[in-house]
PDB file of C-alpha atoms in Angstrom:
ATOM      1  CA  MET V 435      94.390 136.397  47.654  1.00  0.00           C
ATOM      2  CA  ASN V 436      94.000 132.202  47.205  1.00  0.00           C
ATOM      3  CA  VAL V 437      96.299 131.057  49.986  1.00  0.00           C
ATOM      4  CA  GLN V 438      97.060 127.365  49.208  1.00  0.00           C
ATOM      5  CA  ILE V 439      97.905 125.476  52.244  1.00  0.00           C
ATOM      6  CA  THR V 440      99.683 122.102  52.026  1.00  0.00           C
ATOM      7  CA  HIS V 441      99.299 118.965  53.514  1.00  0.00           C
ATOM      8  CA  LEU V 442     101.955 119.560  56.142  1.00  0.00           C
ATOM      9  CA  GLU V 443     100.451 122.844  56.829  1.00  0.00           C
ATOM     10  CA  GLU V 444      97.114 121.382  57.329  1.00  0.00           C
ATOM     11  CA  HIS V 445      98.430 118.827  59.866  1.00  0.00           C
ATOM     12  CA  ARG V 446      99.741 121.417  61.954  1.00  0.00           C
ATOM     13  CA  MET V 447      97.038 124.100  62.040  1.00  0.00           C
ATOM     14  CA  ARG V 448      94.763 120.810  62.942  1.00  0.00           C
ATOM     15  CA  ILE V 449      97.488 119.700  65.768  1.00  0.00           C
ATOM     16  CA  ALA V 450      97.406 123.357  67.063  1.00  0.00           C
ATOM     17  CA  GLN V 451      94.100 123.598  67.640  1.00  0.00           C
ATOM     18  CA  LEU V 452      93.954 120.193  70.007  1.00  0.00           C
ATOM     19  CA  THR V 453      93.639 121.071  73.611  1.00  0.00           C
ATOM     20  CA  PRO V 454      97.000 120.827  75.918  1.00  0.00           C
ATOM     21  CA  ALA V 455      94.529 117.272  78.012  1.00  0.00           C
ATOM     22  CA  ALA V 456      93.669 116.209  74.487  1.00  0.00           C
ATOM     23  CA  ALA V 457      97.223 116.418  73.591  1.00  0.00           C
ATOM     24  CA  VAL V 458      98.347 114.981  77.081  1.00  0.00           C
ATOM     25  CA  LEU V 459      95.899 112.423  76.000  1.00  0.00           C
ATOM     26  CA  PHE V 460      96.581 111.354  72.192  1.00  0.00           C
ATOM     27  CA  ALA V 461     100.264 111.027  73.458  1.00  0.00           C
ATOM     28  CA  ALA V 462      99.652 108.527  76.628  1.00  0.00           C
ATOM     29  CA  CYS V 463      97.849 106.497  73.904  1.00  0.00           C
ATOM     30  CA  VAL V 464     100.565 106.537  70.983  1.00  0.00           C
ATOM     31  CA  ALA V 465     103.348 105.605  73.909  1.00  0.00           C
ATOM     32  CA  PRO V 466     104.375 102.510  74.670  1.00  0.00           C
ATOM     33  CA  THR V 467     104.432 101.842  78.302  1.00  0.00           C
ATOM     34  CA  PRO V 468     107.715 101.403  79.906  1.00  0.00           C
ATOM     35  CA  GLY V 469     109.827  98.290  79.528  1.00  0.00           C
ATOM     36  CA  ALA V 470     107.062  96.743  77.282  1.00  0.00           C
ATOM     37  CA  LEU V 471     109.879  96.082  74.794  1.00  0.00           C
ATOM     38  CA  ARG V 472     111.965  93.942  76.889  1.00  0.00           C
ATOM     39  CA  PRO V 473     109.703  91.165  78.639  1.00  0.00           C
ATOM     40  CA  GLY V 474     111.219  89.329  81.356  1.00  0.00           C
ATOM     41  CA  PRO V 475     114.162  89.876  84.639  1.00  0.00           C
ATOM     42  CA  ASP V 476     115.088  93.615  85.254  1.00  0.00           C
ATOM     43  CA  PRO V 477     118.787  94.053  83.097  1.00  0.00           C
ATOM     44  CA  VAL V 478     119.320  96.868  85.208  1.00  0.00           C
ATOM     45  CA  ASN V 479     118.823  95.747  88.807  1.00  0.00           C
ATOM     46  CA  ALA V 480     122.615  94.279  89.294  1.00  0.00           C
ATOM     47  CA  ARG V 481     122.806  91.736  92.057  1.00  0.00           C
ATOM     48  CA  TYR V 482     126.129  91.390  94.084  1.00  0.00           C
ATOM     49  CA  ILE V 483     126.505  87.768  95.066  1.00  0.00           C
ATOM     50  CA  ASN V 484     129.163  87.480  98.513  1.00  0.00           C
ATOM     51  CA  PRO V 485     128.222  83.997 100.020  1.00  0.00           C
ATOM     52  CA  GLY V 486     129.324  83.878 103.390  1.00  0.00           C
ATOM     53  CA  THR V 487     129.990  80.516 102.608  1.00  0.00           C
ATOM     54  CA  LEU V 488     133.361  81.338 100.653  1.00  0.00           C
ATOM     55  CA  ALA V 489     137.069  82.956 101.551  1.00  0.00           C
ATOM     56  CA  ALA V 490     137.071  86.257  99.109  1.00  0.00           C
ATOM     57  CA  LEU V 491     140.292  88.400  98.085  1.00  0.00           C
ATOM     58  CA  PRO V 492     140.168  91.655  98.966  1.00  0.00           C
ATOM     59  CA  GLY V 493     138.519  93.980  96.443  1.00  0.00           C
ATOM     60  CA  PHE V 494     136.507  91.530  94.633  1.00  0.00           C
ATOM     61  CA  THR V 495     132.987  90.172  94.687  1.00  0.00           C
ATOM     62  CA  HIS V 496     132.512  86.307  93.834  1.00  0.00           C
ATOM     63  CA  ALA V 497     129.473  87.985  91.167  1.00  0.00           C
ATOM     64  CA  VAL V 498     127.232  89.799  89.951  1.00  0.00           C
ATOM     65  CA  LYS V 499     124.066  88.926  87.844  1.00  0.00           C
ATOM     66  CA  VAL V 500     122.477  91.201  85.238  1.00  0.00           C
ATOM     67  CA  GLY V 501     119.079  90.037  84.759  1.00  0.00           C
ATOM     68  CA  PRO V 502     119.767  86.448  83.524  1.00  0.00           C
ATOM     69  CA  THR V 503     123.331  86.716  82.965  1.00  0.00           C
ATOM     70  CA  VAL V 504     125.743  85.634  86.070  1.00  0.00           C
ATOM     71  CA  TYR V 505     129.493  87.305  85.807  1.00  0.00           C
ATOM     72  CA  VAL V 506     131.448  85.184  88.583  1.00  0.00           C
ATOM     73  CA  SER V 507     135.495  86.890  89.543  1.00  0.00           C
ATOM     74  CA  GLY V 508     138.348  84.708  89.312  1.00  0.00           C
ATOM     75  CA  GLU V 509     137.204  81.654  91.719  1.00  0.00           C
ATOM     76  CA  VAL V 510     140.928  80.745  93.448  1.00  0.00           C
ATOM     77  CA  ALA V 511     142.003  77.459  95.687  1.00  0.00           C
ATOM     78  CA  LEU V 512     140.968  79.058  98.814  1.00  0.00           C
ATOM     79  CA  ASP V 513     138.670  76.719 101.322  1.00  0.00           C
ATOM     80  CA  SER V 514     136.005  78.505 103.465  1.00  0.00           C
ATOM     81  CA  THR V 515     138.551  79.819 106.469  1.00  0.00           C
ATOM     82  CA  GLY V 516     140.900  81.489 103.827  1.00  0.00           C
ATOM     83  CA  GLN V 517     143.628  78.781 103.012  1.00  0.00           C
ATOM     84  CA  LEU V 518     145.120  78.434 100.790  1.00  0.00           C
ATOM     85  CA  VAL V 519     144.082  74.399  99.287  1.00  0.00           C
ATOM     86  CA  GLY V 520     146.559  72.160  97.565  1.00  0.00           C
ATOM     87  CA  PRO V 521     149.955  74.256  97.868  1.00  0.00           C
ATOM     88  CA  GLY V 522     152.021  73.290  95.001  1.00  0.00           C
ATOM     89  CA  ASP V 523     149.370  70.827  93.195  1.00  0.00           C
ATOM     90  CA  LEU V 524     147.786  72.210  89.867  1.00  0.00           C
ATOM     91  CA  ARG V 525     144.849  69.330  89.844  1.00  0.00           C
ATOM     92  CA  ALA V 526     143.522  70.582  93.808  1.00  0.00           C
ATOM     93  CA  GLN V 527     143.630  73.806  93.561  1.00  0.00           C
ATOM     94  CA  ALA V 528     141.900  73.426  90.242  1.00  0.00           C
ATOM     95  CA  ALA V 529     139.241  71.555  92.118  1.00  0.00           C
ATOM     96  CA  GLN V 530     138.958  73.433  94.492  1.00  0.00           C
ATOM     97  CA  ALA V 531     138.621  77.044  92.743  1.00  0.00           C
ATOM     98  CA  PHE V 532     136.308  74.896  90.289  1.00  0.00           C
ATOM     99  CA  ALA V 533     134.302  73.485  93.434  1.00  0.00           C
ATOM    100  CA  ASN V 534     133.907  76.751  94.394  1.00  0.00           C
ATOM    101  CA  LEU V 535     132.702  78.104  90.662  1.00  0.00           C
ATOM    102  CA  ALA V 536     130.084  75.398  91.677  1.00  0.00           C
ATOM    103  CA  THR V 537     128.763  76.713  94.879  1.00  0.00           C
ATOM    104  CA  VAL V 538     128.524  80.454  93.342  1.00  0.00           C
ATOM    105  CA  LEU V 539     126.633  79.834  90.464  1.00  0.00           C
ATOM    106  CA  ARG V 540     124.790  77.760  92.972  1.00  0.00           C
ATOM    107  CA  ILE V 541     123.535  80.467  94.893  1.00  0.00           C
ATOM    108  CA  ALA V 542     123.317  83.161  91.619  1.00  0.00           C
ATOM    109  CA  GLY V 543     120.672  80.209  90.301  1.00  0.00           C
ATOM    110  CA  VAL V 544     122.290  78.637  87.772  1.00  0.00           C
ATOM    111  CA  THR V 545     124.578  75.270  86.861  1.00  0.00           C
ATOM    112  CA  PRO V 546     127.674  74.280  85.071  1.00  0.00           C
ATOM    113  CA  ALA V 547     125.754  73.250  82.527  1.00  0.00           C
ATOM    114  CA  ASP V 548     124.277  77.385  82.069  1.00  0.00           C
ATOM    115  CA  VAL V 549     128.231  78.728  81.332  1.00  0.00           C
ATOM    116  CA  ALA V 550     128.969  80.150  78.198  1.00  0.00           C
ATOM    117  CA  LYS V 551     132.438  81.542  78.830  1.00  0.00           C
ATOM    118  CA  LEU V 552     135.382  80.460  81.014  1.00  0.00           C
ATOM    119  CA  THR V 553     138.629  82.184  81.172  1.00  0.00           C
ATOM    120  CA  ILE V 554     141.579  80.145  83.503  1.00  0.00           C
ATOM    121  CA  TYR V 555     144.477  81.913  84.797  1.00  0.00           C
ATOM    122  CA  VAL V 556     147.451  79.529  84.763  1.00  0.00           C
ATOM    123  CA  VAL V 557     150.218  80.888  86.450  1.00  0.00           C
ATOM    124  CA  ASN V 558     153.257  79.638  84.302  1.00  0.00           C
ATOM    125  CA  ALA V 559     150.468  77.730  82.150  1.00  0.00           C
ATOM    126  CA  LYS V 560     151.971  75.001  80.112  1.00  0.00           C
ATOM    127  CA  PRO V 561     150.082  72.949  77.749  1.00  0.00           C
ATOM    128  CA  ALA V 562     149.424  69.982  79.903  1.00  0.00           C
ATOM    129  CA  ASP V 563     148.081  71.993  83.025  1.00  0.00           C
ATOM    130  CA  LEU V 564     144.493  71.580  80.213  1.00  0.00           C
ATOM    131  CA  ASP V 565     144.282  68.476  80.434  1.00  0.00           C
ATOM    132  CA  VAL V 566     144.859  68.536  84.586  1.00  0.00           C
ATOM    133  CA  ILE V 567     142.706  71.416  84.931  1.00  0.00           C
ATOM    134  CA  ARG V 568     139.621  68.924  83.000  1.00  0.00           C
ATOM    135  CA  ALA V 569     140.076  65.821  85.033  1.00  0.00           C
ATOM    136  CA  ALA V 570     139.806  67.810  88.420  1.00  0.00           C
ATOM    137  CA  ALA V 571     136.493  69.822  87.024  1.00  0.00           C
ATOM    138  CA  PRO V 572     134.619  67.521  84.171  1.00  0.00           C
ATOM    139  CA  ASP V 573     130.774  69.266  85.342  1.00  0.00           C
ATOM    140  CA  PHE V 574     132.491  72.240  83.371  1.00  0.00           C
ATOM    141  CA  PHE V 575     133.610  70.811  80.390  1.00  0.00           C
ATOM    142  CA  PRO V 576     131.592  68.166  78.717  1.00  0.00           C
ATOM    143  CA  GLN V 577     132.334  65.804  75.888  1.00  0.00           C
ATOM    144  CA  ARG V 578     129.072  68.210  74.324  1.00  0.00           C
ATOM    145  CA  ASN V 579     128.743  71.893  74.124  1.00  0.00           C
ATOM    146  CA  SER V 580     131.569  72.743  76.071  1.00  0.00           C
ATOM    147  CA  PRO V 581     131.691  76.531  77.036  1.00  0.00           C
ATOM    148  CA  ALA V 582     133.824  78.760  75.451  1.00  0.00           C
ATOM    149  CA  GLY V 583     137.219  78.788  77.209  1.00  0.00           C
ATOM    150  CA  THR V 584     140.348  81.015  77.354  1.00  0.00           C
ATOM    151  CA  VAL V 585     143.549  79.679  78.861  1.00  0.00           C
ATOM    152  CA  VAL V 586     145.612  82.661  79.761  1.00  0.00           C
ATOM    153  CA  GLY V 587     149.368  81.929  81.428  1.00  0.00           C
ATOM    154  CA  VAL V 588     150.022  84.493  84.208  1.00  0.00           C
ATOM    155  CA  GLN V 589     153.194  85.666  86.397  1.00  0.00           C
ATOM    156  CA  THR V 590     151.285  85.726  89.585  1.00  0.00           C
ATOM    157  CA  LEU V 591     148.299  86.033  91.116  1.00  0.00           C
ATOM    158  CA  PRO V 592     146.515  87.930  93.581  1.00  0.00           C
ATOM    159  CA  ARG V 593     148.248  86.060  96.292  1.00  0.00           C
ATOM    160  CA  ASP V 594     151.309  83.889  96.939  1.00  0.00           C
ATOM    161  CA  GLY V 595     150.876  80.588  96.414  1.00  0.00           C
ATOM    162  CA  LEU V 596     147.765  80.537  93.868  1.00  0.00           C
ATOM    163  CA  LEU V 597     148.304  78.710  90.829  1.00  0.00           C
ATOM    164  CA  ILE V 598     144.992  78.749  88.796  1.00  0.00           C
ATOM    165  CA  ALA V 599     141.636  81.646  88.871  1.00  0.00           C
ATOM    166  CA  VAL V 600     138.251  80.761  86.946  1.00  0.00           C
ATOM    167  CA  ASP V 601     136.221  83.073  85.936  1.00  0.00           C
ATOM    168  CA  ALA V 602     132.847  82.400  83.942  1.00  0.00           C
ATOM    169  CA  THR V 603     130.354  83.804  82.806  1.00  0.00           C
ATOM    170  CA  ALA V 604     126.977  82.263  82.759  1.00  0.00           C
ATOM    171  CA  VAL V 605     123.175  82.761  81.352  1.00  0.00           C
ATOM    172  CA  ALA V 606     119.741  81.505  83.097  1.00  0.00           C
ATOM    173  CA  ARG V 607     118.856  80.384  80.428  1.00  0.00           C
ATOM    174  CA  ALA V 608     115.258  78.426  82.540  1.00  0.00           C
ATOM    175  CA  MET V 609     114.595  82.224  82.749  1.00  0.00           C
ATOM    176  CA  ILE V 610     114.300  82.808  78.742  1.00  0.00           C
ATOM    177  CA  LEU V 611     113.525  79.975  77.378  1.00  0.00           C
ATOM    178  CA  PRO V 612     109.643  78.670  77.162  1.00  0.00           C
ATOM    179  CA  ARG V 613     109.067  75.679  79.894  1.00  0.00           C
ATOM    180  CA  GLU V 614     109.085  72.878  76.545  1.00  0.00           C
ATOM    181  CA  ASP V 615     112.813  73.721  75.933  1.00  0.00           C
ATOM    182  CA  ARG V 616     114.308  74.179  79.328  1.00  0.00           C
ATOM    183  CA  ASP V 617     115.183  70.007  79.540  1.00  0.00           C
ATOM    184  CA  ARG V 618     116.951  69.848  75.714  1.00  0.00           C
ATOM    185  CA  TYR V 619     119.774  73.302  76.758  1.00  0.00           C
ATOM    186  CA  ARG V 620     120.258  71.642  80.202  1.00  0.00           C
ATOM    187  CA  GLU V 621     121.653  68.327  79.499  1.00  0.00           C
ATOM    188  CA  ARG V 622     124.454  67.412  78.716  1.00  0.00           C
ATOM    189  CA  PRO V 623     124.794  63.584  77.464  1.00  0.00           C
TER     190      PRO V 623
END
């Protein structure tokens, strides 16, 4: 009886002949090191940022940092004691909300230049409101390389008297760029 063995069957027979210890060693040599394909910060572990110097709306974290990305909740016009700044004054409230945003970003290790996306919620928004908001927070609206952004008109915000809330997504570019490129992306002429 003449039995012909295919290449695949021959390969299976050789593997079956390996001892379990040899198979484990072989697998260890071939398997990639966990995390080897993802250099840099660990994107799985989240850091929750709640500065004690800023008043918070109940139920919200000021920011969450995952890897180089910082997600900031809607910052509003509350001072450090929780008092509303600038009742009825959009410019004053915008200045306070963006100051609070800048504080959260700094604590998270990023700057306004690292903001990739802004979402601005304005009670009873009018087209002219964007000019008022831009004037109140020039660091967030540079002439060149402004962040992506959306202005959303809303009927109300979580606390009476609030006229504006600003949330942001920032990427700590200094953590992911080669050193020679960092200054180029941080500067905004």
